[in-house]
Short mmCIF file of C-alpha atoms in Angstrom, two decimals:
data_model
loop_
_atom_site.label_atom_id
_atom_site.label_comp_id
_atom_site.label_asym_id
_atom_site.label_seq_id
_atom_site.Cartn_x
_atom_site.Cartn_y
_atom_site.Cartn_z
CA UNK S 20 -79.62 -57.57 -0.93
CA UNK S 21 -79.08 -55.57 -3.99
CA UNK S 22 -79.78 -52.37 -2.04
CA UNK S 23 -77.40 -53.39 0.48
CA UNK S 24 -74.67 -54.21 -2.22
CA UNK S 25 -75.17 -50.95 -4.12
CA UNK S 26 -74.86 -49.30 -0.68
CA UNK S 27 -71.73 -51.38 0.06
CA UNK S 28 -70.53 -51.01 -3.22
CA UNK S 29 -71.50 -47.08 -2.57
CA UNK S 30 -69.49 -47.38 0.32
CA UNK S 31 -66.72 -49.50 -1.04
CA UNK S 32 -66.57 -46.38 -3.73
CA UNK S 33 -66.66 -43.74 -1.68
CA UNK S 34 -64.08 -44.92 0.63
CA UNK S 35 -61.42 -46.04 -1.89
CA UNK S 36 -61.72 -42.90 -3.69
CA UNK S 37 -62.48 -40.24 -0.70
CA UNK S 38 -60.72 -41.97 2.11
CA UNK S 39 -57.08 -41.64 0.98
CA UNK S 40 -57.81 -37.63 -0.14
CA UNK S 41 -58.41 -37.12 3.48
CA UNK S 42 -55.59 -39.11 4.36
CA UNK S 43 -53.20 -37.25 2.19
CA UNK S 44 -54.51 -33.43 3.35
CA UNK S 45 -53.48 -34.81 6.66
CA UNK S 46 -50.37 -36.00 5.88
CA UNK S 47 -49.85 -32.93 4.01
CA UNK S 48 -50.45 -30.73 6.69
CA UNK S 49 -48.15 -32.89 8.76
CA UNK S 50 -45.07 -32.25 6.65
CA UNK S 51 -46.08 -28.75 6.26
CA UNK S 52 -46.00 -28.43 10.01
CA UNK S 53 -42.61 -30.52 10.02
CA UNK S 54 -41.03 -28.50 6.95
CA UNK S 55 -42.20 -25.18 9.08
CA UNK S 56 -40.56 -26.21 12.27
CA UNK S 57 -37.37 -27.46 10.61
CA UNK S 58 -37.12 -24.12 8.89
CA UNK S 59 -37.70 -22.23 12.59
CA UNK S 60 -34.87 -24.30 14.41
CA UNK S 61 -32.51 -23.78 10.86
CA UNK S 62 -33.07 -20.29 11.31
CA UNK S 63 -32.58 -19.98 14.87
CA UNK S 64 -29.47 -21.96 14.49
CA UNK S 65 -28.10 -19.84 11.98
CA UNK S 66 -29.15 -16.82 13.90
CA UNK S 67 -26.73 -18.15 16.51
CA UNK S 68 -24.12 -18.87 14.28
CA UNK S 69 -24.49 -15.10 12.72
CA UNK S 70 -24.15 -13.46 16.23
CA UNK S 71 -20.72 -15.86 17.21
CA UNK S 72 -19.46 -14.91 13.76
CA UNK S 73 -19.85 -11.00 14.49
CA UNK S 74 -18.66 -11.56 17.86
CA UNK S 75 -15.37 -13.17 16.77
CA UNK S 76 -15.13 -10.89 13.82
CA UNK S 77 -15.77 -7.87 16.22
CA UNK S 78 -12.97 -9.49 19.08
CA UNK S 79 -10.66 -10.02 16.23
CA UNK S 80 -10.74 -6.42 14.99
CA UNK S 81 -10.11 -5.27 18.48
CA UNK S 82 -7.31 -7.62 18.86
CA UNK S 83 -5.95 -6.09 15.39
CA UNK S 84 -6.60 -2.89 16.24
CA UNK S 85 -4.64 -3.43 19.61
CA UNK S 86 -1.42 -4.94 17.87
CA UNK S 87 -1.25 -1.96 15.16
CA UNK S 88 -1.49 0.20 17.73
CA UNK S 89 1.58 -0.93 19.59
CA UNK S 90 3.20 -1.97 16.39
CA UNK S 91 5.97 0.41 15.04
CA UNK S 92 4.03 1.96 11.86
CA UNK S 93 6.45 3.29 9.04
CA UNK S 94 5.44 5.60 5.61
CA UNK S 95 7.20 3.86 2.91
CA UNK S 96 6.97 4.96 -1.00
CA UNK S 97 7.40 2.73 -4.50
CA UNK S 98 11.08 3.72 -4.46
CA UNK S 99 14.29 1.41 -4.55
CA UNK S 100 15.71 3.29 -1.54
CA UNK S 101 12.72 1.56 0.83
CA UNK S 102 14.19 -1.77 -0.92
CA UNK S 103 15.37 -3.14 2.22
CA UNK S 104 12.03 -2.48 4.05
CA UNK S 105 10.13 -3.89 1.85
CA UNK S 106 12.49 -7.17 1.65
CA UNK S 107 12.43 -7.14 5.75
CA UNK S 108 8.95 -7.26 5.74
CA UNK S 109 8.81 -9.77 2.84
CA UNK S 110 11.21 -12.31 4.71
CA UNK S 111 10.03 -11.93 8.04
CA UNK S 112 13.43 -10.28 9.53
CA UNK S 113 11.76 -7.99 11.53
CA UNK S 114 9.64 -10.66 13.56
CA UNK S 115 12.72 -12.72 13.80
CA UNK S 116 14.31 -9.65 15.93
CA UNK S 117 10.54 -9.57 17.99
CA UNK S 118 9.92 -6.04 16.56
CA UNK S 119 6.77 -5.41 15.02
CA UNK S 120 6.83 -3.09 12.02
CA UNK S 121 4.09 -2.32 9.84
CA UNK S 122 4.64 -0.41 6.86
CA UNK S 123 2.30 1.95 5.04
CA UNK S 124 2.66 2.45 1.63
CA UNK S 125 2.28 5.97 -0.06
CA UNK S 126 2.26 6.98 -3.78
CA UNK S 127 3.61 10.92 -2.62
CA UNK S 128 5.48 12.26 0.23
CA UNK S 129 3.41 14.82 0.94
CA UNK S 130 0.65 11.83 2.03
CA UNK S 131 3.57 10.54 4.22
CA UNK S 132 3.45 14.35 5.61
CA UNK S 133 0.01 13.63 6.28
CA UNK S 134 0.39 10.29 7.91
CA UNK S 135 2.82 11.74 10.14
CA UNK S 136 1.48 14.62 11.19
CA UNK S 137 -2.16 13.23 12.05
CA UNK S 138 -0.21 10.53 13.82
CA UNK S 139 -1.12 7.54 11.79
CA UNK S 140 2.29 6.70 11.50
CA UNK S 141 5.73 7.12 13.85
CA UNK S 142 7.99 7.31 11.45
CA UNK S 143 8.47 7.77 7.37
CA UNK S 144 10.82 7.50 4.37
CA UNK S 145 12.21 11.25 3.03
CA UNK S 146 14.21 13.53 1.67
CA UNK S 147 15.76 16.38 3.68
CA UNK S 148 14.02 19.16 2.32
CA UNK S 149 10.42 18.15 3.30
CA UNK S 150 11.66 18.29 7.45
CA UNK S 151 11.66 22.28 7.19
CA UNK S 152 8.14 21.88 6.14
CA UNK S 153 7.02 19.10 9.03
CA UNK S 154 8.75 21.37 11.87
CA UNK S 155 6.55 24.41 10.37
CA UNK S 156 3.21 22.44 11.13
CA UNK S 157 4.32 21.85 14.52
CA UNK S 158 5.78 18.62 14.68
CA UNK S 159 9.24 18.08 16.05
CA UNK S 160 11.24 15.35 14.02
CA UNK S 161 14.40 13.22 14.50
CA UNK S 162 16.66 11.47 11.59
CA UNK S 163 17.21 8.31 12.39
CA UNK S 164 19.16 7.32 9.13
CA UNK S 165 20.33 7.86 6.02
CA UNK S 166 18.54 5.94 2.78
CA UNK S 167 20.17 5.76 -1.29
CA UNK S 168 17.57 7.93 -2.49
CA UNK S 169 18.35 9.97 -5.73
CA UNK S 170 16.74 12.47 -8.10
CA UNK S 171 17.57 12.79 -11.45
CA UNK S 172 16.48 15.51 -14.01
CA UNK S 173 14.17 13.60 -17.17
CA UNK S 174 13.45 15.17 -20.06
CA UNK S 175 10.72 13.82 -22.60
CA UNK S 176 12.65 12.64 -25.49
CA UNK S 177 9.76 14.51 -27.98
CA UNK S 178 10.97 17.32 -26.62
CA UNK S 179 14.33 17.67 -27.64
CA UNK S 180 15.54 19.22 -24.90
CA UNK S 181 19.62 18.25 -24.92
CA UNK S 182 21.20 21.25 -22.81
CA UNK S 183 19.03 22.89 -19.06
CA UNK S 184 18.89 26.05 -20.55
CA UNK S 185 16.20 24.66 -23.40
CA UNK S 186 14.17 24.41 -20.14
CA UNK S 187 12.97 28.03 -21.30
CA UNK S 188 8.92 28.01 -21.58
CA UNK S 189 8.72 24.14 -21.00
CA UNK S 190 7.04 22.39 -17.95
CA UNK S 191 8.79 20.59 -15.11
CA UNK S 192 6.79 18.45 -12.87
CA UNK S 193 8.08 18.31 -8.95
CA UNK S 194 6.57 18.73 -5.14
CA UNK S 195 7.08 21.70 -3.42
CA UNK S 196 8.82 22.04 -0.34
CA UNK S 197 10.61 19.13 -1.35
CA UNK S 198 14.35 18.34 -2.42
CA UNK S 199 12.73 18.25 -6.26
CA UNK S 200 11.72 21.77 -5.57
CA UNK S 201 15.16 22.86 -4.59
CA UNK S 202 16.71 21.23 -7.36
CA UNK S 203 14.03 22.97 -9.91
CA UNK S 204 15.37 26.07 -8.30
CA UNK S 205 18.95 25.14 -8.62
CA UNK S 206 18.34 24.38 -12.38
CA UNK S 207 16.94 27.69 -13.05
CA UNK S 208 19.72 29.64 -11.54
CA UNK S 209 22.50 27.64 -13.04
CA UNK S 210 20.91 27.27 -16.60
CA UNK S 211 20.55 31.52 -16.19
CA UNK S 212 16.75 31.47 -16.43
CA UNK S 213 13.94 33.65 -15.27
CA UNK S 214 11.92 31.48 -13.03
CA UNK S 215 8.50 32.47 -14.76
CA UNK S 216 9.99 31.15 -17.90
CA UNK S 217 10.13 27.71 -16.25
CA UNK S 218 6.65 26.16 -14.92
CA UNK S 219 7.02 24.43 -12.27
CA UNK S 220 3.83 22.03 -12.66
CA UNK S 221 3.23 20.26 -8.97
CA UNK S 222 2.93 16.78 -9.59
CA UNK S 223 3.40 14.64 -6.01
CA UNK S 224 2.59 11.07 -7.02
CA UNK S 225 5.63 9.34 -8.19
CA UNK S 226 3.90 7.08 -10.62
CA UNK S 227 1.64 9.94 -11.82
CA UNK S 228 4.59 11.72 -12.72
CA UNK S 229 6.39 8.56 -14.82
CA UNK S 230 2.94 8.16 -16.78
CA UNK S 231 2.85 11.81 -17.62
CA UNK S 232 6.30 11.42 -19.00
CA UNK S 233 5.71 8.23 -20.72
CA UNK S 234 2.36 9.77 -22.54
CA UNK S 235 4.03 12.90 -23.35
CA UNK S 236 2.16 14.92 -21.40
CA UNK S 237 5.07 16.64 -19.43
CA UNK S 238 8.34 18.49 -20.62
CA UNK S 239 10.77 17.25 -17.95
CA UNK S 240 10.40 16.17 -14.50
CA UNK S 241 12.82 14.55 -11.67
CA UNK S 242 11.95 10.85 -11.11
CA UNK S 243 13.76 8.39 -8.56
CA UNK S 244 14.96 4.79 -8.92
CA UNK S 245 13.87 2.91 -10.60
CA UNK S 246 11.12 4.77 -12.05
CA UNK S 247 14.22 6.67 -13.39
CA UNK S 248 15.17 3.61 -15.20
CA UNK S 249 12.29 2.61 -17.13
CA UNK S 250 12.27 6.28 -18.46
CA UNK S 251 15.54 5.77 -19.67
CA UNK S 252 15.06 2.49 -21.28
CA UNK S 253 12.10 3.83 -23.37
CA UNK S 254 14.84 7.11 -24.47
CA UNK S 255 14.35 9.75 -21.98
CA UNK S 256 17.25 11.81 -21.54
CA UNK S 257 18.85 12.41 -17.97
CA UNK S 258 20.57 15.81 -18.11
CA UNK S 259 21.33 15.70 -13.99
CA UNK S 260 21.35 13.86 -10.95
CA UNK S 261 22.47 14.37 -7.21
CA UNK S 262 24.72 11.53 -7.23
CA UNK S 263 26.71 13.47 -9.85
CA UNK S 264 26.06 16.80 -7.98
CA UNK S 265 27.25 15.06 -4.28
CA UNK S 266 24.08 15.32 -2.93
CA UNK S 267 22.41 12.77 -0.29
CA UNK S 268 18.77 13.57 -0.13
CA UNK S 269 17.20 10.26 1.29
CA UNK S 270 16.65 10.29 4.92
CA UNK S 271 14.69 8.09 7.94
CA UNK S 272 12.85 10.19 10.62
CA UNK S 273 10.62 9.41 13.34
CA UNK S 274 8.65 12.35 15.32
CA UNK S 275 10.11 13.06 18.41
CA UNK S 276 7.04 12.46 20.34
CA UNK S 277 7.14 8.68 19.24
CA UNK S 278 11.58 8.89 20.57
CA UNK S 279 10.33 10.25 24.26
CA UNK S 280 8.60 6.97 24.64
CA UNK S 281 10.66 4.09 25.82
CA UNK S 282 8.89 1.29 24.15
CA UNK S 283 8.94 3.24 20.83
CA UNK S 284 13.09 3.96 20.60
CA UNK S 285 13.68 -0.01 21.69
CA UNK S 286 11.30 -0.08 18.33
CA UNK S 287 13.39 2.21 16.74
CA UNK S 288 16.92 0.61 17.77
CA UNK S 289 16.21 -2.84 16.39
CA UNK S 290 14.35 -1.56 13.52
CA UNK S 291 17.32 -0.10 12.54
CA UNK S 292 19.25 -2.54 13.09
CA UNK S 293 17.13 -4.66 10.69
CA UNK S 294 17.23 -2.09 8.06
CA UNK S 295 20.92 -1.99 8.30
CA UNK S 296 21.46 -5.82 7.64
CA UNK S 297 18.61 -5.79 4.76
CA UNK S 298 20.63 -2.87 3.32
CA UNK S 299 23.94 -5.11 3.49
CA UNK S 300 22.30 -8.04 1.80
CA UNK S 301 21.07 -6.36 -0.79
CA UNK S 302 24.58 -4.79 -1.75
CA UNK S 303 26.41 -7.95 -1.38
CA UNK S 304 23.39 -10.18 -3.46
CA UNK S 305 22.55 -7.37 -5.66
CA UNK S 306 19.44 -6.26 -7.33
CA UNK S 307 18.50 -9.63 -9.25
CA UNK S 308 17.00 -11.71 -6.46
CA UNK S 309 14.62 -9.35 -5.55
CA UNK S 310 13.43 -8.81 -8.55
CA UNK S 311 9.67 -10.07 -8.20
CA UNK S 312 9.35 -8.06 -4.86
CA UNK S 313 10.90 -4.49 -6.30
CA UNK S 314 8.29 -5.16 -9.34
CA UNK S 315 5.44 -5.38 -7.06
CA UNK S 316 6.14 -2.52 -4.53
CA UNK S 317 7.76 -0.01 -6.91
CA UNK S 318 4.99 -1.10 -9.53
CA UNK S 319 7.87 -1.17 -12.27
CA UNK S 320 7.89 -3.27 -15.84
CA UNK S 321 9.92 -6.27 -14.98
CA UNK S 322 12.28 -6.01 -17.79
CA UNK S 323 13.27 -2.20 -15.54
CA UNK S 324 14.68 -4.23 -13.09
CA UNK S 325 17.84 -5.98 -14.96
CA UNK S 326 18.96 -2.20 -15.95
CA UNK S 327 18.58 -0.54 -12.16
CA UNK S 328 22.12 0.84 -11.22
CA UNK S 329 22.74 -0.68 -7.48
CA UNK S 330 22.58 1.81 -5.03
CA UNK S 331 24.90 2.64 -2.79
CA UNK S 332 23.80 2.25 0.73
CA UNK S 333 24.65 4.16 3.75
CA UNK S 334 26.59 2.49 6.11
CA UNK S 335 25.34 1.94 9.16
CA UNK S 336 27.14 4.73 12.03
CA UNK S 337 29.19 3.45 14.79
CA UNK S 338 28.04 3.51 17.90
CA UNK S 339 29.61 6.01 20.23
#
């Protein structure tokens, strides 16, 4: 009997402490199994979910890439003059007409050349000088409106220069084949100076050209509004501008390719149209409402904005 309780007991011993160990490896290896299969069908079903995603990401892009395509594409710059595009887009006033406008900003005109001439864009914002220059590449251009752009002449105050004939042997910063370019020309001539005495220094981005200005890095330049303005709140002297010398450089073109097409000049007509009534509201509100929105697209100080000049728009032409 003792034998047969040790053995029991022997039993008893092995299976309470042996027994469960096997029990848990299985159970183990059961949620192992489980854990691996849950992981399979997780990844599977984010597999799925990955593919939709690119799928509707990839349809989307197509659809986006069909709407800009028929959408009316316009180079604007950080200048006031392309104030009333910017505040059509802003409020939605060309949707309301059902004219789809999409406008593509540019630091320099000479990337709105660019734009233009590879075709990324139908139409652009500038000045009348620049369309010799387009027609010489090829490209056949119409104006479609007048805009209140203006130049004036800066000089850095640390320079002292008071009177255009201390231009002598000092840097001005313009774009060539541009209306700053004629205008550097004109100063030479009527100041009486040789035109190797005055360096021309090619400088196309707008904002490039108020920071060199504003770190004393250039002599003079020609700025428009309102980076005009915040050079002459911080004591840059303006010794010209055209509004003083009658002249009207700010212009609206599209290429005549994008004019032959029907769809494009109903585009065209009530695009205008817009930009005529944005250009009314802004002279009859003034300057101050839009304050926010001419910060953010002309990339000015805020406190620039309460000392911009309002410009005088062109009226819109009668129709024949």
């Amino acid at each position: 009997m003792r034998k047969i309780t040790n053995n029991f007991r022997g039993y008893k011993t092995f299976s309470y402490f042996c027994t469960p160990k096997i029990e848990n490896r299985t159970l183990n290896r059961y949620r192992f199994t489980f854990r691996i299969a849950c992981w399979a069908m997780a990844s599977l079903l984010l597999a799925g979910c990955g593919e939709n995603a690119a799928e509707q990401a990839a349809r989307q892009r197509r659809e986006q890439q069909i709407a800009d395509s028929l959408a009316l594409k316009v180079a604007v710059t950080p200048t006031l003059d392309c104030l009333p595009l910017y505040l059509a887009d802003e409020e939605g006033w060309f949707e309301r007409e059902e004219v789809s406008v999409l406008l593509r900003p540019f630091t320099a005109q000479m990337d709105e050349d660019t734009a233009l001439l590879r075709h990324h864009v139908e139409g652009m914002t500038t000045d009348r000088e620049r369309i010799s220059w387009i027609k010489e590449q090829g490209m056949a251009v119409r104006q479609v409106a007048a805009t209140s752009l203006k130049w004036q002449l800066i000089t850095n105050k640390t320079a002292r220069i008071k009177q255009l004939k201390q231009l002598d042997d000092k840097m001005l910063a313009m774009t060539r084949r541009s209306f700053t370019d004629m205008l550097a020309r004109k100063v030479v001539d009527s100041a009486g100076l040789l035109a190797e005495r005055v360096f021309r220094i090619q400088v196309n981005d707008v904002l490039v050209r108020l920071g060199m200005l504003e770190n004393g890095i250039m002599d003079a330049l020609l700025l428009p509004e309102p980076q005009a303005t915040q050079a002459r709140l911080a004591g840059h002297p303006v010794l010209l501008d055209t509004d003083s010398m009658g002249l009207t450089p700010g212009i609206i073109v599209f290429s005549e390719e994008a004019m032959a097409d029907s769809m494009r000049q109903r585009q065209v007509e009530q695009f205008l149209q817009v930009y005529y009534a944005a250009c009314d509201t802004i002279a009859r509100r003034g300057l101050a409402p839009y304050r926010d929105l001419i910060v953010r697209c002309c990339r000015v100080r805020p406190e620039t904005v309460d000392s911009i000049p309002l410009p005088t728009f062109p009226p819109q032409p009668s129709e024949p």
